[in-house]
Tab-separated table of C-alpha atoms in Angstrom:
chain	number	residue	atom	x	y	z
H	72	UNK	CA	19.346	-10.855	12.989
H	73	UNK	CA	20.735	-7.235	12.669
H	74	UNK	CA	19.573	-7.078	8.943
H	75	UNK	CA	15.936	-8.167	10.316
H	76	UNK	CA	15.930	-5.285	12.769
H	77	UNK	CA	17.539	-2.740	10.204
H	78	UNK	CA	14.999	-3.852	7.753
H	79	UNK	CA	12.192	-3.556	9.969
H	80	UNK	CA	13.426	0.003	11.131
H	81	UNK	CA	13.766	0.930	7.606
H	82	UNK	CA	10.093	-0.110	6.692
H	83	UNK	CA	8.627	1.410	9.955
H	84	UNK	CA	10.586	4.731	9.245
H	85	UNK	CA	9.707	4.921	5.562
H	86	UNK	CA	6.060	3.821	5.804
H	87	UNK	CA	4.902	5.454	8.906
H	88	UNK	CA	5.427	8.432	11.154
H	89	UNK	CA	6.695	6.360	14.017
H	90	UNK	CA	10.049	7.589	15.034
H	91	UNK	CA	12.848	4.947	14.737
H	92	UNK	CA	15.862	6.890	15.291
H	93	UNK	CA	18.663	7.629	12.710
H	94	UNK	CA	19.091	5.004	10.111
H	95	UNK	CA	22.065	3.625	8.659
H	96	UNK	CA	22.265	3.594	4.830
H	97	UNK	CA	20.169	0.419	3.854
H	98	UNK	CA	22.114	-2.632	2.576
H	99	UNK	CA	20.553	-5.161	0.084
H	100	UNK	CA	19.817	-7.640	2.921
H	101	UNK	CA	18.032	-4.878	5.050
H	102	UNK	CA	16.220	-3.566	2.056
H	103	UNK	CA	15.009	-7.242	1.465
H	104	UNK	CA	13.837	-7.636	4.939
H	105	UNK	CA	12.278	-3.998	4.943
H	106	UNK	CA	10.067	-4.717	1.896
H	107	UNK	CA	9.210	-8.221	3.015
H	108	UNK	CA	8.209	-7.150	6.477
H	109	UNK	CA	6.278	-3.946	5.124
H	110	UNK	CA	2.903	-5.289	6.483
H	111	UNK	CA	4.320	-5.874	9.970
H	112	UNK	CA	5.857	-2.393	9.744
H	113	UNK	CA	2.358	-0.925	9.182
H	114	UNK	CA	0.982	-2.508	12.251
H	115	UNK	CA	0.731	1.137	14.100
H	116	UNK	CA	-1.177	2.332	11.077
H	117	UNK	CA	-3.560	-0.797	11.160
H	118	UNK	CA	-4.175	-0.437	14.817
H	119	UNK	CA	-4.883	3.396	14.392
H	120	UNK	CA	-7.285	2.839	11.722
H	121	UNK	CA	-8.978	0.020	13.316
H	122	UNK	CA	-9.359	1.981	16.600
H	123	UNK	CA	-10.851	4.964	14.749
H	124	UNK	CA	-13.402	2.752	12.951
H	125	UNK	CA	-14.185	0.951	16.323
H	126	UNK	CA	-14.741	4.504	18.150
H	127	UNK	CA	-16.840	5.710	15.227
H	128	UNK	CA	-19.015	2.744	15.496
H	129	UNK	CA	-19.493	3.222	19.216
H	130	UNK	CA	-20.117	6.889	18.655
H	131	UNK	CA	-23.052	5.730	16.177
H	132	UNK	CA	-21.361	7.814	13.549
H	133	UNK	CA	-22.573	6.904	9.948
H	134	UNK	CA	-20.350	4.257	8.278
H	135	UNK	CA	-19.228	6.728	5.565
H	136	UNK	CA	-18.129	9.075	8.199
H	137	UNK	CA	-16.111	6.707	10.182
H	138	UNK	CA	-14.558	5.390	6.990
H	139	UNK	CA	-13.452	8.982	5.963
H	140	UNK	CA	-12.038	9.588	9.497
H	141	UNK	CA	-10.102	6.348	9.310
H	142	UNK	CA	-8.428	7.292	6.031
H	143	UNK	CA	-7.685	10.736	7.367
H	144	UNK	CA	-5.845	8.979	10.275
H	145	UNK	CA	-4.269	6.732	7.726
H	146	UNK	CA	-2.968	9.530	5.609
H	147	UNK	CA	-1.564	11.585	8.534
H	148	UNK	CA	0.165	8.464	9.950
H	149	UNK	CA	1.857	7.785	6.574
H	150	UNK	CA	2.646	11.431	5.976
H	151	UNK	CA	0.305	11.220	2.815
H	152	UNK	CA	3.364	9.969	1.135
H	153	UNK	CA	1.672	7.135	-0.750
H	154	UNK	CA	-1.258	9.513	-1.847
H	155	UNK	CA	1.547	11.901	-3.108
H	156	UNK	CA	3.244	8.831	-4.869
H	157	UNK	CA	-0.394	8.033	-6.562
H	158	UNK	CA	-0.615	11.476	-7.750
H	159	UNK	CA	2.999	11.812	-9.121
H	160	UNK	CA	2.664	8.336	-10.701
H	161	UNK	CA	-0.455	9.134	-12.767
H	162	UNK	CA	0.840	12.614	-13.849
H	163	UNK	CA	4.071	10.936	-14.988
H	164	UNK	CA	2.364	8.358	-16.812
H	165	UNK	CA	0.034	11.103	-18.432
H	166	UNK	CA	2.992	13.234	-19.131
H	167	UNK	CA	3.673	10.912	-22.325
H	168	UNK	CA	6.434	12.018	-24.877
H	169	UNK	CA	9.607	10.337	-23.308
H	170	UNK	CA	10.827	8.645	-20.263
H	171	UNK	CA	12.852	11.614	-19.283
H	172	UNK	CA	9.853	13.842	-19.478
H	173	UNK	CA	7.785	11.342	-17.555
H	174	UNK	CA	10.374	11.243	-14.787
H	175	UNK	CA	10.817	14.894	-14.672
H	176	UNK	CA	6.996	15.295	-14.173
H	177	UNK	CA	7.171	13.050	-11.218
H	178	UNK	CA	10.169	14.795	-9.630
H	179	UNK	CA	8.306	18.273	-9.531
H	180	UNK	CA	6.240	17.548	-6.707
H	181	UNK	CA	3.188	19.490	-7.997
H	182	UNK	CA	-0.024	17.800	-8.723
H	183	UNK	CA	-1.499	18.088	-12.442
H	184	UNK	CA	-5.242	17.418	-13.227
H	185	UNK	CA	-4.622	13.731	-13.840
H	186	UNK	CA	-3.094	13.313	-10.337
H	187	UNK	CA	-6.064	15.215	-8.863
H	188	UNK	CA	-8.476	12.975	-10.558
H	189	UNK	CA	-6.672	9.942	-9.517
H	190	UNK	CA	-6.541	11.037	-5.872
H	191	UNK	CA	-10.367	11.774	-5.787
H	192	UNK	CA	-11.399	8.700	-7.563
H	193	UNK	CA	-9.212	6.302	-5.516
H	194	UNK	CA	-10.057	7.999	-1.972
H	195	UNK	CA	-13.888	7.910	-2.900
H	196	UNK	CA	-13.458	4.137	-3.795
H	197	UNK	CA	-11.740	3.454	-0.500
H	198	UNK	CA	-14.168	5.396	1.466
H	199	UNK	CA	-17.256	4.078	-0.110
H	200	UNK	CA	-15.834	0.453	-0.059
H	201	UNK	CA	-14.717	0.786	3.694
H	202	UNK	CA	-18.055	2.284	4.700
H	203	UNK	CA	-19.741	-0.872	3.307
H	204	UNK	CA	-17.272	-3.168	5.395
H	205	UNK	CA	-17.946	-1.008	8.510
H	206	UNK	CA	-21.614	-1.673	8.370
H	207	UNK	CA	-20.976	-5.311	9.027
H	208	UNK	CA	-20.042	-7.005	12.279
H	209	UNK	CA	-16.392	-6.543	13.123
H	210	UNK	CA	-15.928	-4.247	10.211
H	211	UNK	CA	-13.362	-2.063	12.109
H	212	UNK	CA	-11.058	-5.088	12.494
H	213	UNK	CA	-11.276	-6.091	8.663
H	214	UNK	CA	-10.474	-2.510	7.714
H	215	UNK	CA	-7.391	-2.418	9.898
H	216	UNK	CA	-6.346	-5.789	8.567
H	217	UNK	CA	-6.779	-4.508	5.030
H	218	UNK	CA	-4.402	-1.751	5.752
H	219	UNK	CA	-1.749	-4.312	6.794
H	220	UNK	CA	-2.270	-6.437	3.735
H	221	UNK	CA	-2.098	-3.579	1.320
H	222	UNK	CA	1.484	-3.015	2.295
H	223	UNK	CA	2.283	-6.388	0.555
H	224	UNK	CA	2.426	-4.092	-2.428
H	225	UNK	CA	5.988	-3.142	-1.255
H	226	UNK	CA	7.201	-6.759	-1.951
H	227	UNK	CA	5.256	-7.046	-5.024
H	228	UNK	CA	7.015	-3.907	-6.606
H	229	UNK	CA	10.467	-4.783	-5.321
H	230	UNK	CA	10.390	-8.438	-6.594
H	231	UNK	CA	13.583	-9.560	-8.336
H	232	UNK	CA	13.238	-8.838	-11.982
H	233	UNK	CA	11.592	-5.393	-11.586
H	234	UNK	CA	14.021	-2.657	-12.376
H	235	UNK	CA	14.452	0.762	-10.706
H	236	UNK	CA	13.122	3.776	-12.916
H	237	UNK	CA	16.267	5.662	-11.985
H	238	UNK	CA	19.649	5.533	-10.193
H	239	UNK	CA	18.615	7.631	-7.095
H	240	UNK	CA	15.799	7.611	-4.496
H	241	UNK	CA	14.080	4.932	-2.725
H	242	UNK	CA	13.362	2.769	-5.718
H	243	UNK	CA	17.017	2.496	-6.442
H	244	UNK	CA	17.635	1.097	-2.953
H	245	UNK	CA	14.998	-1.331	-2.774
H	246	UNK	CA	14.148	-2.496	-6.395
H	247	UNK	CA	14.695	-6.111	-6.929
H	248	UNK	CA	15.527	-6.722	-3.327
H	249	UNK	CA	12.764	-9.339	-2.596
H	250	UNK	CA	13.377	-12.791	-4.121
H	251	UNK	CA	10.217	-14.153	-5.871
H	252	UNK	CA	9.677	-17.195	-3.551
H	253	UNK	CA	9.742	-14.468	-0.539
H	254	UNK	CA	7.092	-12.498	-2.514
H	255	UNK	CA	4.798	-15.724	-2.812
H	256	UNK	CA	5.273	-16.241	1.008
H	257	UNK	CA	4.223	-12.651	1.849
H	258	UNK	CA	1.230	-12.980	-0.343
H	259	UNK	CA	0.379	-16.370	1.274
H	260	UNK	CA	0.606	-14.973	4.738
H	261	UNK	CA	-1.378	-11.824	4.015
H	262	UNK	CA	-4.181	-13.658	2.269
H	263	UNK	CA	-4.264	-16.164	5.445
H	264	UNK	CA	-4.498	-13.162	7.586
H	265	UNK	CA	-7.192	-11.228	5.594
H	266	UNK	CA	-9.248	-14.730	5.302
H	267	UNK	CA	-9.138	-15.063	9.048
H	268	UNK	CA	-10.502	-11.484	9.414
H	269	UNK	CA	-13.329	-11.913	7.110
H	270	UNK	CA	-14.221	-15.185	8.661
H	271	UNK	CA	-14.950	-13.443	12.122
H	272	UNK	CA	-17.544	-11.430	10.136
H	273	UNK	CA	-19.112	-14.626	8.877
H	274	UNK	CA	-17.874	-13.831	5.459
H	275	UNK	CA	-16.412	-17.059	3.437
H	276	UNK	CA	-12.568	-16.936	4.107
H	277	UNK	CA	-12.197	-17.523	0.237
H	278	UNK	CA	-13.175	-13.836	-0.219
H	279	UNK	CA	-9.778	-12.790	1.500
H	280	UNK	CA	-7.927	-14.754	-1.082
H	281	UNK	CA	-9.925	-13.374	-3.779
H	282	UNK	CA	-9.164	-9.964	-2.751
H	283	UNK	CA	-5.445	-10.549	-2.432
H	284	UNK	CA	-5.480	-11.989	-6.020
H	285	UNK	CA	-7.194	-9.070	-7.258
H	286	UNK	CA	-4.807	-6.793	-5.607
H	287	UNK	CA	-1.660	-8.838	-7.000
H	288	UNK	CA	-3.380	-8.444	-10.554
H	289	UNK	CA	-3.861	-4.361	-10.089
H	290	UNK	CA	-0.154	-4.086	-8.798
H	291	UNK	CA	0.963	-6.278	-11.723
H	292	UNK	CA	-0.705	-3.876	-14.294
H	293	UNK	CA	0.759	-0.775	-12.474
H	294	UNK	CA	4.284	-2.453	-12.613
H	295	UNK	CA	3.984	-3.270	-16.317
H	296	UNK	CA	2.990	0.387	-16.930
H	297	UNK	CA	5.689	1.962	-14.858
H	298	UNK	CA	8.260	-0.277	-16.670
H	299	UNK	CA	6.917	0.885	-19.986
H	300	UNK	CA	6.743	4.560	-19.324
H	301	UNK	CA	9.493	5.010	-16.595
H	302	UNK	CA	11.805	2.148	-17.301
H	303	UNK	CA	11.061	0.700	-13.804
H	304	UNK	CA	9.689	1.316	-10.342
H	305	UNK	CA	10.352	4.248	-7.958
H	306	UNK	CA	9.158	5.425	-4.421
H	307	UNK	CA	6.260	7.064	-6.089
H	308	UNK	CA	5.263	3.944	-7.959
H	309	UNK	CA	5.342	2.005	-4.637
H	310	UNK	CA	3.068	4.504	-2.999
H	311	UNK	CA	0.882	4.288	-5.865
H	312	UNK	CA	0.917	0.508	-5.578
H	313	UNK	CA	-0.161	0.880	-1.860
H	314	UNK	CA	-2.888	3.216	-2.466
H	315	UNK	CA	-4.411	1.093	-5.339
H	316	UNK	CA	-3.772	-2.131	-3.303
H	317	UNK	CA	-5.972	-0.642	-0.350
H	318	UNK	CA	-8.632	0.402	-2.846
H	319	UNK	CA	-8.784	-2.924	-4.350
H	320	UNK	CA	-8.956	-4.948	-1.379
H	321	UNK	CA	-11.654	-2.883	0.275
H	322	UNK	CA	-13.582	-2.939	-3.014
H	323	UNK	CA	-13.536	-6.949	-3.223
H	324	UNK	CA	-14.412	-7.099	0.521
H	325	UNK	CA	-17.389	-4.837	0.176
H	326	UNK	CA	-19.053	-6.915	-2.508
H	327	UNK	CA	-21.570	-9.305	-1.865
H	328	UNK	CA	-18.950	-12.380	-2.435
H	329	UNK	CA	-19.210	-14.937	0.290
H	330	UNK	CA	-22.294	-13.592	1.932
């Protein structure tokens, strides 16, 4: 039970701004629980995003404005770490030349042109797609649930067999911490949750499953690219996976599937 609590505190403290007190050095078991429970740990973020969308709808704000405000709240609530990870990952991939140079570019912390372009395009996709979802009944609920489901990317990037890019940092702590059967369970649970949410909108529940499958495919491509360029995953890659997962989920949910 201690490992579960420690893992949840690790996930909450890492993925959100919610204070959890001083954390002990994570063990392999707590890392397993932390990455597996990432969608649950993101509950404060999901509630904050859903509440922002709901208030925006009550205020009769245009859906795009409500979606933008919700993404702003999400960025603040996660310290914008995942956005930073996205930018650093894209810059590292674009650095080319060698694994060492790519990792050095990721460490610098500054954002290059490729990172800026990635941030702009992904945020535009998230905002535009979320605006479409918010234009439907219960859209605020679906967007909030999508935030939770996108954190399943933590289990996907930390599945057994996916190595850490380097020996230090968050990636070294949590890489390969989640057994493959556990990752499957996380995906099944989150797919079921998203299907229930879209069902409230009157959309076919199958759309929720399709969205999670699409998210899984996108993360798989990212992990394969990170393994080829960096030698494995890192905290930045995990952040990139979360942002790309949210964009993918919202894009699928905004489509006409299941209408």
